[in-house]
Amino acid sequence: MALIVKKPRGTEDVLPRDSYRWQFLEELFRQEARAFGYREIRTPVFEHTNLFERGVGDTTDVVQKEMYTFDTKGGDSVTLRPEGTAGAARAVLEHGLFNDPLPIKAYYLVSCYRYEKPQAGRLREFHQFGMECYGTKHPAADAEMIAAVKSIFDRLGVRGLKLEINSIGCKACRDDYHRALHDYFDQYRDELCDDCKERLERNPMRLLDCKNDHDHEIAASAPTVLEYLCDECREHFEQVQHYLDAAGIRYTVNPRIVRGLDYYSKTVFEFISDDIGAQSTVCGGGRYDALIEDLGGNPLPALGFALGIERLLLTLDAQRIEIPAPAPCELYIGAMGDEASRRAFALCMQLRQAGICAECDVVGRGLRAQMKYADKLHARYCMVLGDNELAQRSAKLKNMLTGEQEEISLDFDAFLSRFAALSAAENYTIPEEM
Ligand code: ATP
Ligand code: MG
């Protein structure tokens, strides 16, 4: 039988030696979300297909081309989530969270699935951290959302991300804009790609998002949405900018940003990295005041963002921002002989209960090979138990960094307090907070 050793295209493994980078980011996201008053929401990895058709929008690339959709054995059509918002919005409705004090604040850490052409920064399985806020129309909420993202990048020391903002208006002002776009693009109908010919009829704003070069050139001179905003949307957008100004957050207004999902209205924003090639949007977000209604609920304004974790990691790599590697094994207990090996095993168990990362041989290696392994682990301390040590109830504890050795009692309480003191003295503890 052929060995199955290839992961599906567009997916990535995170290996044990690298997972600390993910864990560090995830912990930072959680801390940040907590600081802004957000609690985690977990929703299923698959949903009924029509949730995404209605939520994300059936004129989007995501719904038209990129979804992993299949029929269950029972004959239901389900889809692996291509993004996090639709599921969260569905849960808000299903569980009546709108009866809770508003705004409802939820964050998610999810894997997402899109059948896209894999390339740097574009995968078929990727991961997002996102925040969702339901129940406020106020422009301060838009600015706060943007500030939350900015604060994450600042804490990581990421430099030079561009924040671009725009307002794409509400359903009311978009009608006029759609007509203007239609009239504009209609002149170039023959030159447009096939997708855009169809988009022109169904949702002309989608043309602004076309990745085809020629269409992109045509789109560059298209009328911009800002000229068509109604008074309410214009006022809202101005207020968002005032709040950002007040918080000292720098941005540029880019009237070309429309975002790839249909549910957006009013504010949209992107954080863009110059360091990671063509797939440069690390984070995208905005307002989606009509989403809950589109899903069949009573009107409930909402907004949020999603940050692509793979693209953030690429940005950190490009900027040589190192994530602190976790502390290695604190103590390796080598053993010579059966009795010593059982004592090492028991001592390790006690030390682990005290929160210390201790290891001993579970492979059946000889002492030399055990010590070689301890070296490769970068164990901070090593100790060897043999007949003598057991008889004397003490052993030599060696600091592997300095080479210093000292005699340490094997009586557990004495051992633990001395070991803890040594660790503390060299300021070596497993970091609780990163
Ligand atoms: P793009 O412009 O790259 O197509 P998008 O507009 O489809 O992005 P969203 O749906 O808003 O992106 O998703 C938010 C974030 O998720 C993106 O800014 C990006 O960081 C990340 N993301 C989206 N699609 C992918 C993908 N296929 N692979 C990796 N990350 C992705
Ligand atoms: Mg996309």
Coordinates of C-alpha atoms and ligand atoms in Angstrom, one line a residue:
M1 CA 0.0 0.0 0.0
A2 CA 1.3 3.4 -0.9
L3 CA 2.3 5.6 2.1
I4 CA 0.0 8.5 2.6
V5 CA 2.5 11.3 3.2
K6 CA 1.1 14.3 1.4
K7 CA -1.2 16.8 3.0
P8 CA -3.9 18.3 0.8
R9 CA -2.8 21.2 -1.3
G10 CA -3.2 24.6 0.4
T11 CA -3.0 23.2 3.9
E12 CA -0.2 23.5 6.4
D13 CA 0.9 21.5 9.4
V14 CA 2.1 23.2 12.6
L15 CA 4.8 21.0 14.0
P16 CA 5.6 20.7 17.7
R17 CA 8.8 22.7 17.3
D18 CA 6.8 25.6 15.8
S19 CA 3.5 25.5 17.7
Y20 CA 4.7 27.9 20.4
R21 CA 4.5 30.7 17.8
W22 CA 0.8 30.0 17.3
Q23 CA 0.2 29.6 21.0
F24 CA 1.9 32.9 21.7
L25 CA -0.3 34.7 19.2
E26 CA -3.5 32.9 20.4
E27 CA -2.8 33.9 24.0
L28 CA -2.1 37.5 22.9
F29 CA -5.4 37.6 21.0
R30 CA -7.2 36.2 24.0
Q31 CA -5.7 38.8 26.4
E32 CA -6.4 41.6 24.0
A33 CA -10.0 40.5 23.5
R34 CA -10.5 40.2 27.3
A35 CA -9.1 43.7 27.7
F36 CA -11.7 45.1 25.3
G37 CA -14.5 43.1 27.1
Y38 CA -14.9 40.3 24.5
R39 CA -15.6 36.7 25.4
E40 CA -15.0 33.7 23.1
I41 CA -17.7 32.2 20.9
R42 CA -17.2 28.8 19.4
T43 CA -19.4 27.7 16.5
P44 CA -19.4 24.6 14.3
V45 CA -16.8 24.2 11.6
F46 CA -19.6 23.4 9.2
E47 CA -23.0 25.1 8.8
H48 CA -26.0 24.8 6.5
T49 CA -24.9 26.0 3.1
N50 CA -27.7 28.6 2.9
L51 CA -26.3 30.5 5.9
F52 CA -23.3 31.5 3.8
E53 CA -25.3 32.1 0.7
R54 CA -27.5 34.5 2.6
G55 CA -24.9 35.9 4.9
V56 CA -21.7 36.1 2.9
G57 CA -23.7 36.8 -0.2
D58 CA -24.3 34.8 -3.4
T59 CA -22.5 37.3 -5.7
T60 CA -19.2 36.9 -3.9
D61 CA -16.2 34.9 -5.0
V62 CA -16.3 33.1 -1.7
V63 CA -19.8 31.7 -2.3
Q64 CA -19.6 31.3 -6.1
K65 CA -16.3 29.6 -6.3
E66 CA -14.5 29.0 -3.0
M67 CA -16.8 27.0 -0.7
Y68 CA -16.2 23.5 0.4
T69 CA -19.8 22.3 0.1
F70 CA -21.1 18.7 0.3
D71 CA -24.2 16.8 1.0
T72 CA -24.4 14.8 4.2
K73 CA -25.6 11.2 4.2
G74 CA -29.0 12.6 5.3
G75 CA -29.1 14.8 2.2
D76 CA -28.5 18.2 3.8
S77 CA -26.1 20.6 2.0
V78 CA -23.5 21.8 4.5
T79 CA -20.4 23.9 4.0
L80 CA -17.1 24.2 5.8
R81 CA -17.0 27.8 7.2
P82 CA -15.2 30.1 4.8
E83 CA -15.2 32.9 7.5
G84 CA -16.2 33.4 11.1
T85 CA -18.9 36.1 11.0
A86 CA -21.9 34.2 9.5
G87 CA -21.7 31.4 12.2
A88 CA -21.4 33.9 15.0
A89 CA -24.3 35.9 13.7
R90 CA -26.4 32.7 13.3
A91 CA -25.6 31.8 17.0
V92 CA -26.5 35.3 18.2
L93 CA -29.9 34.8 16.5
E94 CA -30.4 31.2 17.5
H95 CA -29.7 31.8 21.2
G96 CA -31.4 35.1 21.4
L97 CA -28.3 36.9 22.6
F98 CA -29.8 40.1 21.5
N99 CA -31.8 40.0 24.8
D100 CA -28.5 40.3 26.7
P101 CA -27.2 43.8 27.5
L102 CA -26.0 45.4 24.3
P103 CA -23.5 45.5 22.8
I104 CA -22.8 41.7 22.5
K105 CA -19.1 41.3 22.3
A106 CA -17.6 38.0 21.1
Y107 CA -14.3 36.9 19.7
Y108 CA -13.4 33.8 17.8
L109 CA -10.3 31.8 16.8
V110 CA -11.2 29.6 13.9
S111 CA -9.9 27.6 11.0
C112 CA -11.5 28.6 7.6
Y113 CA -11.9 26.8 4.3
R114 CA -11.8 28.3 0.9
Y115 CA -11.1 26.6 -2.4
E116 CA -8.6 29.1 -3.7
K117 CA -5.4 28.9 -5.7
P118 CA -2.7 28.3 -3.1
Q119 CA 0.2 30.7 -3.0
A120 CA 2.2 32.6 -0.4
G121 CA -0.4 34.0 2.1
R122 CA -3.3 32.2 0.4
L123 CA -4.3 28.8 1.7
R124 CA -7.3 26.5 1.5
E125 CA -7.3 26.0 5.2
F126 CA -6.3 29.1 7.1
H127 CA -6.9 30.6 10.5
Q128 CA -8.6 33.8 11.7
F129 CA -8.8 35.7 14.9
G130 CA -11.9 37.9 14.8
M131 CA -14.0 40.1 17.0
E132 CA -17.7 40.7 16.6
C133 CA -19.8 43.4 18.2
Y134 CA -23.6 43.4 17.9
G135 CA -26.0 46.1 19.0
T136 CA -24.4 49.5 18.3
K137 CA -24.6 51.9 15.4
H138 CA -22.3 54.4 17.1
P139 CA -19.2 55.5 15.2
A140 CA -17.2 55.1 18.4
A141 CA -17.7 51.3 18.1
D142 CA -16.1 51.4 14.6
A143 CA -13.1 53.3 15.9
E144 CA -12.8 50.9 18.9
M145 CA -12.8 47.9 16.6
I146 CA -10.0 49.4 14.6
A147 CA -8.1 50.4 17.8
A148 CA -8.3 46.8 19.0
V149 CA -6.5 45.5 15.9
K150 CA -4.0 48.3 16.0
S151 CA -3.3 47.5 19.6
I152 CA -2.5 43.9 18.7
F153 CA 0.0 44.9 16.1
D154 CA 1.6 47.4 18.4
R155 CA 2.0 44.8 21.2
L156 CA 3.7 42.6 18.7
G157 CA 6.0 45.4 17.6
V158 CA 4.8 45.1 13.9
R159 CA 5.9 48.2 12.0
G160 CA 4.5 50.0 9.0
L161 CA 1.1 48.4 8.6
K162 CA -1.1 50.7 6.6
L163 CA -4.6 51.3 7.8
E164 CA -7.0 52.1 5.0
I165 CA -10.6 52.9 5.6
N166 CA -13.6 53.6 3.5
S167 CA -17.4 53.8 3.8
I168 CA -19.4 51.8 1.3
G169 CA -22.7 53.3 2.5
C170 CA -26.0 51.6 3.4
K171 CA -28.5 50.0 1.1
A172 CA -30.2 53.3 0.5
C173 CA -27.2 55.2 -0.8
R174 CA -25.8 52.2 -2.6
D175 CA -28.7 52.1 -5.1
D176 CA -27.6 55.3 -6.8
Y177 CA -24.0 54.2 -6.6
H178 CA -24.8 50.8 -8.2
R179 CA -26.5 52.7 -11.0
A180 CA -23.5 54.9 -11.5
L181 CA -21.1 52.0 -11.5
H182 CA -23.3 50.1 -13.9
D183 CA -23.3 53.0 -16.3
Y184 CA -19.6 53.4 -16.1
F185 CA -18.6 49.8 -16.5
D186 CA -21.3 49.3 -19.2
Q187 CA -19.1 51.3 -21.6
Y188 CA -16.3 48.7 -21.2
R189 CA -18.6 45.7 -21.2
D190 CA -16.8 43.9 -24.0
E191 CA -13.4 44.3 -22.3
L192 CA -14.5 42.8 -19.0
C193 CA -13.8 39.3 -17.9
D194 CA -16.7 36.9 -18.0
D195 CA -17.1 37.0 -14.2
C196 CA -17.4 40.8 -14.3
K197 CA -19.9 40.7 -17.1
E198 CA -22.1 38.8 -14.7
R199 CA -21.2 40.9 -11.7
L200 CA -22.2 44.0 -13.7
E201 CA -25.8 42.8 -13.6
R202 CA -26.0 41.3 -10.2
N203 CA -23.7 43.4 -8.0
P204 CA -21.6 46.0 -9.8
M205 CA -19.5 46.9 -6.7
R206 CA -17.9 43.4 -7.0
L207 CA -16.2 44.7 -10.1
L208 CA -14.0 46.9 -8.0
D209 CA -12.7 43.8 -6.3
C210 CA -11.8 41.9 -9.5
K211 CA -8.3 40.5 -9.4
N212 CA -8.0 40.6 -13.3
D213 CA -5.4 43.2 -14.3
H214 CA -7.3 44.8 -17.1
D215 CA -10.5 44.9 -15.2
H216 CA -8.5 46.5 -12.4
E217 CA -7.3 49.2 -14.7
I218 CA -10.8 50.0 -15.8
A219 CA -12.0 50.0 -12.2
A220 CA -9.3 52.6 -11.3
S221 CA -11.3 55.4 -12.9
A222 CA -14.8 54.2 -11.8
P223 CA -16.9 56.6 -9.7
T224 CA -16.1 56.3 -6.0
V225 CA -18.7 55.5 -3.4
L226 CA -17.9 58.4 -1.2
E227 CA -19.6 60.8 -3.7
Y228 CA -22.8 58.8 -3.3
L229 CA -23.1 58.5 0.5
C230 CA -26.3 59.6 2.1
D231 CA -26.2 62.2 4.8
E232 CA -26.4 59.6 7.6
C233 CA -23.6 57.5 6.1
R234 CA -21.4 60.5 5.4
E235 CA -21.9 61.9 9.0
H236 CA -21.1 58.4 10.4
F237 CA -17.9 58.1 8.4
E238 CA -16.8 61.6 9.5
Q239 CA -17.4 60.7 13.1
V240 CA -15.4 57.5 12.8
Q241 CA -12.5 59.5 11.5
H242 CA -12.9 62.0 14.4
Y243 CA -12.7 59.2 16.9
L244 CA -9.6 57.7 15.2
D245 CA -8.0 61.1 15.2
A246 CA -8.7 61.5 18.8
A247 CA -7.0 58.2 19.6
G248 CA -4.0 59.2 17.4
I249 CA -4.6 56.4 15.0
R250 CA -3.2 57.2 11.6
Y251 CA -5.1 56.0 8.5
T252 CA -5.8 56.9 4.9
V253 CA -9.2 57.0 3.2
N254 CA -9.1 54.6 0.3
P255 CA -12.4 54.9 -1.6
R256 CA -11.5 51.7 -3.6
I257 CA -11.8 49.3 -0.7
V258 CA -15.1 47.4 -0.9
R259 CA -14.1 44.1 0.8
G260 CA -14.9 40.7 -0.6
L261 CA -18.0 39.8 1.4
D262 CA -21.5 41.2 0.7
Y263 CA -22.6 41.9 4.2
Y264 CA -20.5 45.0 4.7
S265 CA -22.2 48.5 5.0
K266 CA -20.8 51.9 6.0
T267 CA -17.3 51.5 7.4
V268 CA -14.8 49.0 5.9
F269 CA -11.1 48.9 6.7
E270 CA -8.0 46.9 6.0
F271 CA -4.6 46.6 7.6
I272 CA -2.0 46.1 4.8
S273 CA 1.5 44.9 5.0
D274 CA 4.2 45.8 2.4
D275 CA 6.3 42.9 3.5
I276 CA 4.5 39.8 2.5
G277 CA 3.9 40.1 -1.3
A278 CA 0.7 40.2 -3.2
Q279 CA -1.6 38.8 -0.5
S280 CA -1.0 41.8 1.6
T281 CA -4.2 42.3 3.6
V282 CA -3.4 41.0 7.1
C283 CA -6.7 42.1 8.6
G284 CA -10.1 43.2 7.2
G285 CA -13.2 44.4 8.8
G286 CA -16.0 46.8 9.0
R287 CA -19.7 47.2 9.7
Y288 CA -22.5 44.9 8.7
D289 CA -25.7 46.5 10.0
A290 CA -28.0 44.5 7.7
L291 CA -26.5 41.1 8.3
I292 CA -28.8 40.0 11.1
E293 CA -31.8 41.2 9.2
D294 CA -30.6 39.4 6.1
L295 CA -30.5 36.2 8.2
G296 CA -34.1 36.7 9.3
G297 CA -33.7 38.5 12.6
N298 CA -34.9 41.9 13.8
P299 CA -32.5 44.7 12.8
L300 CA -29.4 44.7 14.9
P301 CA -26.4 46.7 13.8
A302 CA -23.1 45.0 13.9
L303 CA -19.4 45.2 13.1
G304 CA -16.2 43.2 13.4
F305 CA -12.9 42.2 11.8
A306 CA -11.0 39.1 10.9
L307 CA -7.2 38.9 11.1
G308 CA -5.4 36.2 9.1
I309 CA -3.0 34.4 11.4
E310 CA -0.8 32.9 8.6
R311 CA -0.4 36.4 7.1
L312 CA 0.4 37.8 10.5
L313 CA 3.1 35.2 10.9
L314 CA 4.5 36.0 7.5
T315 CA 4.7 39.6 8.5
L316 CA 6.4 38.8 11.7
D317 CA 9.0 36.7 9.8
A318 CA 9.6 39.4 7.2
Q319 CA 10.1 41.9 10.0
R320 CA 12.3 39.5 12.0
I321 CA 10.1 39.8 15.0
E322 CA 10.9 36.9 17.2
I323 CA 8.4 35.1 19.4
P324 CA 10.0 34.0 22.6
A325 CA 10.6 30.2 22.5
P326 CA 9.1 28.4 25.5
A327 CA 11.2 27.2 28.3
P328 CA 12.8 23.8 27.6
C329 CA 12.7 20.9 30.0
E330 CA 13.7 22.1 33.5
L331 CA 15.1 18.9 34.8
Y332 CA 16.2 15.7 33.2
I333 CA 16.6 12.8 35.6
G334 CA 18.9 10.1 34.2
A335 CA 18.9 6.7 35.8
M336 CA 21.2 3.7 36.0
G337 CA 19.5 0.4 36.9
D338 CA 15.9 -0.7 37.4
E339 CA 15.4 0.6 40.9
A340 CA 16.9 4.0 40.0
S341 CA 14.8 4.2 36.9
R342 CA 11.6 3.6 38.9
R343 CA 12.7 6.3 41.4
A344 CA 13.4 8.7 38.6
F345 CA 9.9 7.9 37.1
A346 CA 8.2 8.5 40.5
L347 CA 10.2 11.7 41.2
C348 CA 9.3 13.1 37.8
M349 CA 5.6 12.5 38.5
Q350 CA 5.8 14.4 41.8
L351 CA 7.7 17.3 40.2
R352 CA 5.2 17.6 37.4
Q353 CA 2.4 17.9 40.0
A354 CA 4.4 20.8 41.4
G355 CA 4.3 22.4 38.0
I356 CA 7.9 21.6 37.0
C357 CA 8.7 20.2 33.6
A358 CA 10.7 17.1 34.5
E359 CA 11.6 14.2 32.2
C360 CA 13.2 10.8 32.5
D361 CA 13.9 7.9 30.2
V362 CA 10.8 6.1 28.8
V363 CA 12.6 4.6 25.9
G364 CA 14.9 2.1 27.7
R365 CA 18.2 3.9 26.7
G366 CA 21.5 3.5 28.5
L367 CA 22.8 6.4 30.7
R368 CA 25.0 7.9 28.0
A369 CA 22.2 8.0 25.5
Q370 CA 19.9 9.4 28.1
M371 CA 22.3 12.3 28.7
K372 CA 22.8 12.9 25.0
Y373 CA 19.0 13.2 24.8
A374 CA 18.9 15.6 27.7
D375 CA 21.4 17.7 25.9
K376 CA 19.3 17.8 22.8
L377 CA 16.3 18.8 24.9
H378 CA 18.3 21.7 26.2
A379 CA 17.4 20.6 29.7
R380 CA 18.4 23.3 32.2
Y381 CA 19.3 20.9 35.0
C382 CA 20.3 17.3 34.9
M383 CA 20.7 14.7 37.7
V384 CA 21.7 11.1 37.6
L385 CA 20.2 8.4 40.0
G386 CA 22.1 5.2 40.6
D387 CA 22.6 2.8 43.5
N388 CA 24.8 5.2 45.4
E389 CA 22.4 8.1 45.1
L390 CA 19.5 6.0 46.2
A391 CA 21.5 4.7 49.2
Q392 CA 22.7 8.2 50.2
R393 CA 19.3 9.7 49.4
S394 CA 21.0 12.6 47.6
A395 CA 22.4 13.3 44.1
K396 CA 24.4 15.8 42.1
L397 CA 22.3 18.4 40.4
K398 CA 24.0 20.0 37.5
N399 CA 23.2 23.3 35.9
M400 CA 23.7 22.6 32.2
L401 CA 24.2 26.3 31.3
T402 CA 27.0 27.1 33.8
G403 CA 28.2 23.5 34.5
E404 CA 27.9 24.2 38.3
Q405 CA 27.0 21.2 40.4
E406 CA 25.7 20.8 43.9
E407 CA 24.6 18.0 46.1
I408 CA 20.8 17.9 46.6
S409 CA 18.7 15.9 49.0
L410 CA 16.3 13.4 47.4
D411 CA 13.9 13.9 50.2
F412 CA 11.1 15.4 48.1
D413 CA 10.2 18.5 50.2
A414 CA 13.8 19.4 50.5
F415 CA 14.4 18.7 46.9
L416 CA 11.5 20.8 45.7
S417 CA 12.3 23.8 47.8
R418 CA 16.0 23.8 46.8
F419 CA 15.1 23.3 43.2
A420 CA 12.5 26.1 43.2
A421 CA 15.0 28.4 44.9
L422 CA 17.6 27.7 42.2
S423 CA 15.2 28.2 39.4
A424 CA 14.0 31.5 40.9
A425 CA 17.5 32.7 41.5
E426 CA 18.4 32.3 37.8
N427 CA 15.1 33.9 37.0
Y428 CA 14.1 30.8 35.2
T429 CA 10.4 29.9 35.3
I430 CA 8.0 28.8 32.7
P431 CA 6.5 32.0 31.6
E432 CA 2.8 32.2 32.6
E433 CA 2.3 35.5 30.9
M434 CA 3.9 36.2 27.6
Ligands
ATP1 P1 -8.1 38.6 0.1 O1 -8.1 40.0 -0.2 O2 -6.8 38.0 0.5 O3 -8.9 37.7 -0.8 P2 -10.5 38.5 1.7 O4 -11.1 39.8 1.4 O5 -11.0 37.3 1.0 O6 -8.9 38.5 1.5 P3 -11.6 38.2 4.3 O7 -12.6 37.3 3.9 O8 -12.0 39.6 4.8 O9 -10.4 38.4 3.2 O10 -10.7 37.5 5.5 C1 -10.0 38.3 6.5 C2 -8.6 37.9 6.5 O11 -8.4 36.5 6.4 C3 -7.8 38.4 5.3 O12 -7.4 39.8 5.5 C4 -6.6 37.5 5.3 O13 -5.6 37.9 6.2 C5 -7.2 36.2 5.7 N1 -7.5 35.3 4.6 C6 -8.5 35.4 3.7 N2 -8.4 34.4 2.8 C7 -7.3 33.7 3.1 C8 -6.7 32.6 2.5 N3 -7.2 32.0 1.4 N4 -5.5 32.2 3.0 C9 -4.9 32.8 4.1 N5 -5.5 33.9 4.7 C10 -6.7 34.3 4.2
MG2 MG -10.5 36.4 -0.8

